[in-house]
Amino acid sequence: MGARGLRVAAATAVLAALAMGGTGACPADPDCVCGGKFAYELNCNINGHKVKVNYLPKTYLSIECDKTYKIDYDRLPQLNANKSGIFKSVSFKQCPLPKTSFRDVLSKVGVSKTMTLIYQNSKNISNSLERKLFTGLQDLSKLSLSINGLTYLPDDLFVDVYNLTWLNIRSNSIGFSEKLFKPLDKLETLEISHNHMTNMSGNIFSHLAYLRKLSLWQSNVTNFSQDLFAGVNVLEELDLSSNGLNELPSSLLSPLRKLKKLTLFSNKFSSLPSNLLLNNQELDTIIIFNNDVKLMQLPRAFLGNLPKLQQSYIQRCGLEAIPYDVFVNSSQLTNISLAYNELKALPEAVFNDQINLLDLDLSNNKIRSLPYKLFSSLVRLERLKLEYNELEEISSATFSSLLSLTYLNMERNKLKTISSYVFSNNKQRLSINMAFNKLNFEAKESNNSSHKQKSHLSPFAYTYQLKLLNLSYNFIDKTFSDWWSNGCENLDLSYNKIRQLTIMDYEDILCPNAMKITCDTALSSVIAIGVVLSVVFFVISTVAVINFLLKHKSKLYYLIKNWCYKYTEDTDDESHRWDLIVIFAEKDKEFVHKCLIKKLETYKFWKVKTFVIDSNIINAATIKSCDVEFDKCIGSVKGTKTLIVVTLNYLELVRNNSNIEELHGKYVKNDETIFILTSEVSSINTISKGYVDTNRSLKWDETDFWKKFLHVLPDRKFKDPAAVKVDLAERIESTLLHSTAMRQIGTENLEKLAEHNGPTQDMT
């Protein structure tokens, strides 16, 4: 059984004991108050000192004191532990050291064995820390003495815990002796960071033949002897960060042939040995951050010839140049970061071997141009960061090899021009950020056989299915239709110089692509002027209408009287009912009105009623229609169709509101209900769970959507079939041309569709 299984079993046992015996399952101790749901929680008062004892049998025991200098451990409660008395870990926090040993204290409370011991006390306990404290703990495999203010450890302290595989003594002020770690020949992890080891012995680690992880972070080591790691043959992770190192011996890492991760941030290297990593063929990750002085330049082939190197992070080191072969023959790299340096240029061949690179970060440098073939080998690259540089121009071939690119950030450069074909080879769903540049896409002139004409294509005209295009904070003064016709989901044009968006732009944005667009404040001034002009026009029109009414009031009186008489005579029950009832979610209101209702209103022979569904519906009776309850109105008159626009917003309301779900169930059972499925709904399996009847559903993105839709609408009779034929053909054509998904039908099919719906009296 794994660790998780043990925890679950232990928790179940405790819950059963508590359920059966209530508080009687707690230790019977007059000095303690017991509680807790999933574990025992005891608050004890021992000789006036507060002690908290929390434990879960077989798993952990925690004893926390109130920072007292002494405590009578004999007064601790006897635990209701498992029969074996085995705990995985035991911790003492802010408690004084035992007078005898930790073994004696644990035996008195009912612990026979533990694998981990954690002791933390903010007071300096160096003078009281002795070998006898750890006698009898031969089974101990993990020991933590971190954050204790220690300044000294006796050489024989660990003689009796020789089975330790993990030791943490970080955040103290200790200077370690050569003999201290000799008994720990099974140690695998040693954490001694944040100590004082200025005079570190050359043989201090020589007996740790199984050591795999060593952290010397912030240990005040200013220099290392060449044989410091002699004998540490299987070390895999080494952290030498924050030690103020000026240099490293070229052979320092030579014994570490199994080294996988090397961390060197926050030191003072002005240079690094060219053969520092010569024997570290297993190296997987190297991190060099925040060098306190300028490293200026890396040696040639410094990270080359490392067949297993995958991640290289060299940031904030003051690099001004890198050699062309710095990564030579290290073809397994997946992540390279050279961010926050002072690079002005990059050698064209520097990434030639990086065929497996996925993430490249060159941000926050001073790069002014990108060589023609810089990225030619990066066919698998997915993320490229170039923000905060000084790039002014991007050529058409710059990114042509990046076939897998999904994210490109070029924010805050000095870009002025971009080639029209720069992203033509990128077939993935791409997110592009070019905010805070100097872009202004002018319409280019091109020659043809007859005359010169201007091309209204942007540099993104051949970039399809854009996930994000951020062009905010530039100098753009016009829009291009290809920004949303090629499938862009999110477009940010804020803080440019755009003064106007055409009506066609708005229709394309809202309907076919459901794209989100962020416009700038320049448009608001135009809108404000339009509002003022509208008010002036309204006042003038109102005055003119009033004058007209006063002048022709007698004629208008007779016209209105005759119209009212005719209406009361000709109206019957048939004209009072609705032909089509459209139901949709509140969040889809704009989409439905722009793309559906607006089209339906052009056909005057159908009466359309809309109902908006939102999460505030209490019950079906709160929705009114035809002056009766809404659910009774639906399908109450034969021939009335109920149209439900099924989107993710609508499905969310149905799932999360039982009243709406109950109401929706009546739609599904009603044969007069039609379901329109938007593209995101029709592409998932949600509809298979009974939310719609697939036999009565239409897909919004179908090429013949309008043809199918007109076929299922209520039959109507017309006075002039020939006029209806022409009117219907024109309106269908207009509707189809405004839908991106239907633009492929063509004129020939439109004529056939109009002919099919010709001068008949029944719309079938």
Coordinates of C-alpha atoms in Angstrom, one line a residue, residues 68 122 268 274 347 502 521 583 632 660:
T68 CA 9.4 27.6 27.2
S122 CA 14.4 29.6 17.4
K268 CA 30.2 37.4 -9.1
S274 CA 35.7 27.0 -21.1
P347 CA 25.1 35.0 -34.6
T502 CA -17.4 50.5 -41.0
T521 CA -10.6 56.2 -27.2
I583 CA -35.7 31.6 -26.9
K632 CA -48.6 27.1 -21.5
I660 CA -34.9 26.3 -16.5

